[in-house]
């Protein structure tokens, strides 16, 4: 398309477009599409406050929350915002930047806790330039796109790396901001230019936790690969005149001055107890499979201050060290603490595991992830209670899993899944995986098929993770057409259990009468928290005594407009938030044969006399919905508006318009006396009919009682309705009622004001006892038979077609370490939600015998004991992760909250924050007494 000129300057400094808001939206979408087709490292994007961006979305008619990069956003959202909102003012990013105490800053910084989509959006440079031309404002917040991890995943670096530079000469400090992809050469260049010193006279230390670790060598190594963290300290030392600081010298090329430590901080022994090489590499890593491997890291790859090459053994206070939070890394700390307190993994990584590192596996991470995890575990078990900063491990994590890099909050279970899979591939004892062609069960016994598939799996996957953490479940699919049964046996690393929807939710909805037979009434009903729209409608039908010839039409009211109708009964209720305003209109069931009339209300400031200034009129009150029978002209619309407003008439008045009763003389106004309404009248009206005084003898004989305008779907035009206005046949009409002083005198508008929210929480709300469910009910919900979703169809080999088959899961083989993930978080395109349901889980004697279908007598016990929990507190945006872990040796529980570790009573570990549960198998003696933990059986 051809993008029109920018526009022309207005008196207020903004640029007025020579096009409609819809055309403005199309221009931005076209620019976005062009930017998307040219994604590459180094592109510039701009941060814009979501508050301002949502105002712009309302103005142009885009759905709220539509991500600007998504070209299909407006096409996939069924209900768009009305685009009659006021044109937004200048771009205002003041709510997302740090306010400087001494005035405006030349380099405004973003608040570190911001979340994309909630607080800000990212737009391409071309989009920013056009919006900036149209609206001005700012400040501009440009950011670069960088590639992350070995996979070179592109991402916008919203938060550059902030380093606190300390100068040893005057003890001053200065904040330096630069990309984590910048090299150490660039760091030296910036520091030397800032301090006015020659590069050959400078030496910069990694000064994490205000303690010297290593000298940062001026090289092409990036700051990210140097394990530098957000807001950490670096230390500048400057060579005095005539003196040469130790550690200064030229690199092997003789081109630049390289900074190297004089003495490498190394021990004389390796993990395996052998000697180390002079360059600090392990001799053990120089043999056979590890010849030339990048796995042999320098000291900078190790955890801070830890000599990783000495023999590892459990310290006197082993396992009680916390993990420093490196910036929203509580999710990582929680998952790590649970894993490093898993007894089989502790025993494995405290021994010599180097021979099992598989750097050749294309599915692994060259052994680097396993090595980094092993070194971190050894540090935590041998350092007493001093907190450990897992910088090296986080660096490896960001390299191999860019989704966990940066400083945003992530999901501890997602990290756990990545770690278990990554550790397995790095430690897989199988160097060359054999190929097996899987066979269909063909009626063979389940035991035979399960053992065959398990052998195939173990022939390709053999590691400590498989030994301890992998089990097997049976999956049964049944075709609904030909009844073809397909049985497979698949391995699992953990079980993700749904939380049954037994938690209820109270919702308040205001019900309106479309025939004018009663006043609007709010109803509060109780429904399943994760039910459907049809459940809410059924509850409201009972509460408001809905007649058999009526139905309820649900709608959301936003800024005095109907934002969307809920016409699909299978839509989820969790799409309705507590702070929204929901209404229901009582309509006749034969409404399909009628014309629906939607009425919005508008007022005009008394100071405005010029009727041409329609834009000065603003919407107010709650929209009404009624119906028309074969509308022909403006009088029909006027009469329907009068009928639906009739319950709002004030108690006693003389009608200014000739509204006739049956038998009244033509042209003589009749005095109308409002009847008192009891609860039955409010609910049912006058025997289901409109109030008597609203029924004229002849519609055509009356004049227009209201100032009405016909408007379109988006509300962009407004055509006055007069008596002779011809009404074209339509399924729905929208009109705007302009309120004058006459309407204010005749009708009580208070009934249409201040709609209640769906749910209003507060101190006055009575707290109900929190509902609890058992871990067993979650497991049964996971194992129950259910049909596959329409997006997850199964190709039936019998029908040769994709079918929505029914699926049934059964546990077949359980591992020694059994992990349960409670699915507290639900995600959809437009909604994220968390369940705080309390799950009652056993701590001791979790017996799963009845759920295991394998009846092999040699199978180990199915009794488990809890030893670790990953907890999540709070909501989606500002939550916090901790962990409860049990030290098996002293039979005591501890609470791990980042760096802080404290003793915990067993009675305190059951909370509604429990997110991931870790169980270990225990022996059951013949007399039924629970014994100690079972040993891992690699051949099982």
PDB file of C-alpha atoms in Angstrom, residues 53-222:
ATOM      1  CA  UNK A  53      -0.506   2.791  23.559  1.00  0.00           C
ATOM      2  CA  UNK A  54      -3.876   1.517  24.813  1.00  0.00           C
ATOM      3  CA  UNK A  55      -5.318   5.024  24.408  1.00  0.00           C
ATOM      4  CA  UNK A  56      -4.099   4.941  20.815  1.00  0.00           C
ATOM      5  CA  UNK A  57      -5.617   1.486  20.319  1.00  0.00           C
ATOM      6  CA  UNK A  58      -8.989   2.757  21.523  1.00  0.00           C
ATOM      7  CA  UNK A  59      -8.734   5.675  19.156  1.00  0.00           C
ATOM      8  CA  UNK A  60      -8.012   3.585  16.070  1.00  0.00           C
ATOM      9  CA  UNK A  61     -10.305   0.690  17.027  1.00  0.00           C
ATOM     10  CA  UNK A  62      -7.710  -2.013  17.724  1.00  0.00           C
ATOM     11  CA  UNK A  63      -8.337  -4.669  20.411  1.00  0.00           C
ATOM     12  CA  UNK A  64      -6.814  -3.766  23.751  1.00  0.00           C
ATOM     13  CA  UNK A  65      -3.624  -5.676  24.405  1.00  0.00           C
ATOM     14  CA  UNK A  66      -2.974  -6.556  20.753  1.00  0.00           C
ATOM     15  CA  UNK A  67       0.766  -6.880  20.409  1.00  0.00           C
ATOM     16  CA  UNK A  68       1.964  -4.406  17.766  1.00  0.00           C
ATOM     17  CA  UNK A  69       4.116  -7.060  16.050  1.00  0.00           C
ATOM     18  CA  UNK A  70       1.090  -9.302  15.496  1.00  0.00           C
ATOM     19  CA  UNK A  71      -0.306  -8.449  12.091  1.00  0.00           C
ATOM     20  CA  UNK A  72      -3.348 -10.684  12.605  1.00  0.00           C
ATOM     21  CA  UNK A  73      -4.353  -9.131  15.914  1.00  0.00           C
ATOM     22  CA  UNK A  74      -7.316  -7.230  14.589  1.00  0.00           C
ATOM     23  CA  UNK A  75      -8.435 -10.109  12.409  1.00  0.00           C
ATOM     24  CA  UNK A  76      -8.424 -12.808  15.078  1.00  0.00           C
ATOM     25  CA  UNK A  77     -10.143 -10.801  17.813  1.00  0.00           C
ATOM     26  CA  UNK A  78     -13.873 -11.077  17.173  1.00  0.00           C
ATOM     27  CA  UNK A  79     -14.854  -7.880  18.964  1.00  0.00           C
ATOM     28  CA  UNK A  80     -12.963  -4.647  18.373  1.00  0.00           C
ATOM     29  CA  UNK A  81     -13.036  -1.523  20.465  1.00  0.00           C
ATOM     30  CA  UNK A  82     -15.253   1.281  19.238  1.00  0.00           C
ATOM     31  CA  UNK A  83     -13.012   3.877  17.648  1.00  0.00           C
ATOM     32  CA  UNK A  84     -14.825   6.997  18.804  1.00  0.00           C
ATOM     33  CA  UNK A  85     -12.447   7.553  21.700  1.00  0.00           C
ATOM     34  CA  UNK A  86     -10.722  10.899  21.832  1.00  0.00           C
ATOM     35  CA  UNK A  87      -7.488  11.332  19.941  1.00  0.00           C
ATOM     36  CA  UNK A  88      -4.652  10.652  22.416  1.00  0.00           C
ATOM     37  CA  UNK A  89      -2.318  13.430  23.450  1.00  0.00           C
ATOM     38  CA  UNK A  90       1.460  13.406  23.027  1.00  0.00           C
ATOM     39  CA  UNK A  91       3.294  10.142  23.643  1.00  0.00           C
ATOM     40  CA  UNK A  92       3.830   9.935  27.400  1.00  0.00           C
ATOM     41  CA  UNK A  93       6.450   7.510  28.746  1.00  0.00           C
ATOM     42  CA  UNK A  94       6.700   9.172  32.147  1.00  0.00           C
ATOM     43  CA  UNK A  95       5.074   6.251  33.960  1.00  0.00           C
ATOM     44  CA  UNK A  96       7.719   3.710  32.881  1.00  0.00           C
ATOM     45  CA  UNK A  97      10.930   5.671  33.498  1.00  0.00           C
ATOM     46  CA  UNK A  98      12.798   6.412  36.709  1.00  0.00           C
ATOM     47  CA  UNK A  99      12.171   9.961  37.875  1.00  0.00           C
ATOM     48  CA  UNK A 100      15.447  11.803  38.363  1.00  0.00           C
ATOM     49  CA  UNK A 101      15.654  13.808  41.597  1.00  0.00           C
ATOM     50  CA  UNK A 102      17.647  16.678  40.020  1.00  0.00           C
ATOM     51  CA  UNK A 103      15.493  17.090  36.950  1.00  0.00           C
ATOM     52  CA  UNK A 104      15.293  15.430  33.590  1.00  0.00           C
ATOM     53  CA  UNK A 105      18.041  13.062  32.523  1.00  0.00           C
ATOM     54  CA  UNK A 106      19.639  12.963  29.090  1.00  0.00           C
ATOM     55  CA  UNK A 107      19.528   9.170  29.333  1.00  0.00           C
ATOM     56  CA  UNK A 108      16.178   8.208  30.943  1.00  0.00           C
ATOM     57  CA  UNK A 109      16.131   4.705  32.393  1.00  0.00           C
ATOM     58  CA  UNK A 110      13.297   2.218  32.538  1.00  0.00           C
ATOM     59  CA  UNK A 111      11.942   0.940  35.828  1.00  0.00           C
ATOM     60  CA  UNK A 112      13.527  -2.500  36.214  1.00  0.00           C
ATOM     61  CA  UNK A 113      10.294  -4.260  37.274  1.00  0.00           C
ATOM     62  CA  UNK A 114       8.392  -3.494  34.064  1.00  0.00           C
ATOM     63  CA  UNK A 115       6.809  -6.309  32.058  1.00  0.00           C
ATOM     64  CA  UNK A 116       6.305  -6.320  28.318  1.00  0.00           C
ATOM     65  CA  UNK A 117       2.643  -6.295  27.355  1.00  0.00           C
ATOM     66  CA  UNK A 118       1.552  -5.155  30.797  1.00  0.00           C
ATOM     67  CA  UNK A 119       3.639  -1.986  31.220  1.00  0.00           C
ATOM     68  CA  UNK A 120       5.167  -1.344  27.814  1.00  0.00           C
ATOM     69  CA  UNK A 121       5.146  -2.407  24.177  1.00  0.00           C
ATOM     70  CA  UNK A 122       7.951  -2.529  21.625  1.00  0.00           C
ATOM     71  CA  UNK A 123       7.542  -0.947  18.190  1.00  0.00           C
ATOM     72  CA  UNK A 124       9.882  -0.880  15.213  1.00  0.00           C
ATOM     73  CA  UNK A 125      11.883   2.249  14.515  1.00  0.00           C
ATOM     74  CA  UNK A 126       9.704   3.118  11.499  1.00  0.00           C
ATOM     75  CA  UNK A 127       6.567   2.841  13.630  1.00  0.00           C
ATOM     76  CA  UNK A 128       8.062   5.057  16.339  1.00  0.00           C
ATOM     77  CA  UNK A 129       9.089   7.699  13.806  1.00  0.00           C
ATOM     78  CA  UNK A 130       5.583   7.878  12.370  1.00  0.00           C
ATOM     79  CA  UNK A 131       3.867   7.976  15.770  1.00  0.00           C
ATOM     80  CA  UNK A 132       6.372  10.568  16.938  1.00  0.00           C
ATOM     81  CA  UNK A 133       5.621  12.732  13.909  1.00  0.00           C
ATOM     82  CA  UNK A 134       1.907  12.522  14.552  1.00  0.00           C
ATOM     83  CA  UNK A 135       1.841  12.908  18.313  1.00  0.00           C
ATOM     84  CA  UNK A 136       5.242  14.242  19.456  1.00  0.00           C
ATOM     85  CA  UNK A 137       6.027  13.585  23.132  1.00  0.00           C
ATOM     86  CA  UNK A 138       8.374  10.984  24.574  1.00  0.00           C
ATOM     87  CA  UNK A 139      11.009  10.642  25.833  1.00  0.00           C
ATOM     88  CA  UNK A 140      12.396   8.357  23.137  1.00  0.00           C
ATOM     89  CA  UNK A 141      13.580   5.013  24.532  1.00  0.00           C
ATOM     90  CA  UNK A 142      15.493   3.213  21.745  1.00  0.00           C
ATOM     91  CA  UNK A 143      16.714  -0.347  22.242  1.00  0.00           C
ATOM     92  CA  UNK A 144      18.730  -2.718  20.033  1.00  0.00           C
ATOM     93  CA  UNK A 145      17.870  -6.214  18.888  1.00  0.00           C
ATOM     94  CA  UNK A 146      20.520  -8.768  19.861  1.00  0.00           C
ATOM     95  CA  UNK A 147      21.022 -12.484  19.302  1.00  0.00           C
ATOM     96  CA  UNK A 148      20.887 -14.659  22.395  1.00  0.00           C
ATOM     97  CA  UNK A 149      22.315 -18.078  23.130  1.00  0.00           C
ATOM     98  CA  UNK A 150      23.921 -20.611  20.839  1.00  0.00           C
ATOM     99  CA  UNK A 151      20.720 -20.695  18.771  1.00  0.00           C
ATOM    100  CA  UNK A 152      21.131 -16.964  17.984  1.00  0.00           C
ATOM    101  CA  UNK A 153      17.585 -16.223  19.079  1.00  0.00           C
ATOM    102  CA  UNK A 154      16.700 -12.599  18.300  1.00  0.00           C
ATOM    103  CA  UNK A 155      15.399 -10.468  21.134  1.00  0.00           C
ATOM    104  CA  UNK A 156      15.210  -6.763  21.950  1.00  0.00           C
ATOM    105  CA  UNK A 157      17.524  -5.849  24.830  1.00  0.00           C
ATOM    106  CA  UNK A 158      15.102  -3.702  26.810  1.00  0.00           C
ATOM    107  CA  UNK A 159      17.319  -3.488  29.894  1.00  0.00           C
ATOM    108  CA  UNK A 160      21.021  -2.907  29.083  1.00  0.00           C
ATOM    109  CA  UNK A 161      23.617  -4.128  31.552  1.00  0.00           C
ATOM    110  CA  UNK A 162      24.251  -1.669  34.389  1.00  0.00           C
ATOM    111  CA  UNK A 163      27.691  -1.837  36.027  1.00  0.00           C
ATOM    112  CA  UNK A 164      28.830   0.178  39.064  1.00  0.00           C
ATOM    113  CA  UNK A 165      32.363   1.345  38.364  1.00  0.00           C
ATOM    114  CA  UNK A 166      34.493   1.928  41.486  1.00  0.00           C
ATOM    115  CA  UNK A 167      37.715   3.948  41.142  1.00  0.00           C
ATOM    116  CA  UNK A 168      40.437   2.946  43.612  1.00  0.00           C
ATOM    117  CA  UNK A 169      42.069   6.372  43.360  1.00  0.00           C
ATOM    118  CA  UNK A 170      39.275   8.508  44.843  1.00  0.00           C
ATOM    119  CA  UNK A 171      36.768   5.802  45.851  1.00  0.00           C
ATOM    120  CA  UNK A 172      34.199   7.352  43.530  1.00  0.00           C
ATOM    121  CA  UNK A 173      31.670   5.281  41.656  1.00  0.00           C
ATOM    122  CA  UNK A 174      29.840   5.769  38.386  1.00  0.00           C
ATOM    123  CA  UNK A 175      27.066   3.785  36.687  1.00  0.00           C
ATOM    124  CA  UNK A 176      27.942   2.502  33.221  1.00  0.00           C
ATOM    125  CA  UNK A 177      25.251   1.166  30.899  1.00  0.00           C
ATOM    126  CA  UNK A 178      26.022  -0.909  27.831  1.00  0.00           C
ATOM    127  CA  UNK A 179      24.809  -4.011  26.039  1.00  0.00           C
ATOM    128  CA  UNK A 180      25.634  -7.397  27.508  1.00  0.00           C
ATOM    129  CA  UNK A 181      26.833  -8.239  23.988  1.00  0.00           C
ATOM    130  CA  UNK A 182      29.474  -5.504  24.199  1.00  0.00           C
ATOM    131  CA  UNK A 183      33.051  -6.769  24.369  1.00  0.00           C
ATOM    132  CA  UNK A 184      35.561  -6.231  27.139  1.00  0.00           C
ATOM    133  CA  UNK A 185      37.474  -4.063  24.666  1.00  0.00           C
ATOM    134  CA  UNK A 186      34.412  -1.772  24.508  1.00  0.00           C
ATOM    135  CA  UNK A 187      34.190  -1.734  28.294  1.00  0.00           C
ATOM    136  CA  UNK A 188      37.817  -0.626  28.551  1.00  0.00           C
ATOM    137  CA  UNK A 189      37.270   2.010  25.884  1.00  0.00           C
ATOM    138  CA  UNK A 190      34.253   3.491  27.706  1.00  0.00           C
ATOM    139  CA  UNK A 191      35.922   3.433  31.134  1.00  0.00           C
ATOM    140  CA  UNK A 192      39.187   4.948  29.878  1.00  0.00           C
ATOM    141  CA  UNK A 193      37.366   7.664  27.957  1.00  0.00           C
ATOM    142  CA  UNK A 194      35.201   8.425  30.984  1.00  0.00           C
ATOM    143  CA  UNK A 195      38.195   8.608  33.339  1.00  0.00           C
ATOM    144  CA  UNK A 196      40.591  10.217  30.863  1.00  0.00           C
ATOM    145  CA  UNK A 197      43.291   7.572  31.140  1.00  0.00           C
ATOM    146  CA  UNK A 198      45.290   5.545  28.639  1.00  0.00           C
ATOM    147  CA  UNK A 199      44.137   1.925  28.129  1.00  0.00           C
ATOM    148  CA  UNK A 200      47.588   0.562  28.944  1.00  0.00           C
ATOM    149  CA  UNK A 201      47.394   2.098  32.424  1.00  0.00           C
ATOM    150  CA  UNK A 202      43.984   0.575  33.353  1.00  0.00           C
ATOM    151  CA  UNK A 203      43.052  -2.696  34.923  1.00  0.00           C
ATOM    152  CA  UNK A 204      39.407  -3.593  35.586  1.00  0.00           C
ATOM    153  CA  UNK A 205      38.396  -6.267  38.090  1.00  0.00           C
ATOM    154  CA  UNK A 206      35.265  -8.327  38.385  1.00  0.00           C
ATOM    155  CA  UNK A 207      34.265  -6.877  41.769  1.00  0.00           C
ATOM    156  CA  UNK A 208      31.102  -8.907  42.412  1.00  0.00           C
ATOM    157  CA  UNK A 209      29.880  -8.521  46.018  1.00  0.00           C
ATOM    158  CA  UNK A 210      32.674  -5.926  46.431  1.00  0.00           C
ATOM    159  CA  UNK A 211      35.326  -8.615  46.366  1.00  0.00           C
ATOM    160  CA  UNK A 212      38.033  -9.074  43.749  1.00  0.00           C
ATOM    161  CA  UNK A 213      37.458 -12.157  41.661  1.00  0.00           C
ATOM    162  CA  UNK A 214      39.326 -12.010  38.345  1.00  0.00           C
ATOM    163  CA  UNK A 215      40.803  -9.353  36.115  1.00  0.00           C
ATOM    164  CA  UNK A 216      38.654  -8.645  33.077  1.00  0.00           C
ATOM    165  CA  UNK A 217      41.003  -9.112  30.144  1.00  0.00           C
ATOM    166  CA  UNK A 218      40.596  -6.601  27.322  1.00  0.00           C
ATOM    167  CA  UNK A 219      39.454  -8.936  24.576  1.00  0.00           C
ATOM    168  CA  UNK A 220      36.553  -9.748  22.273  1.00  0.00           C
ATOM    169  CA  UNK A 221      34.834 -11.724  25.004  1.00  0.00           C
ATOM    170  CA  UNK A 222      31.384 -10.313  25.720  1.00  0.00           C
TER     171      UNK A 222
END
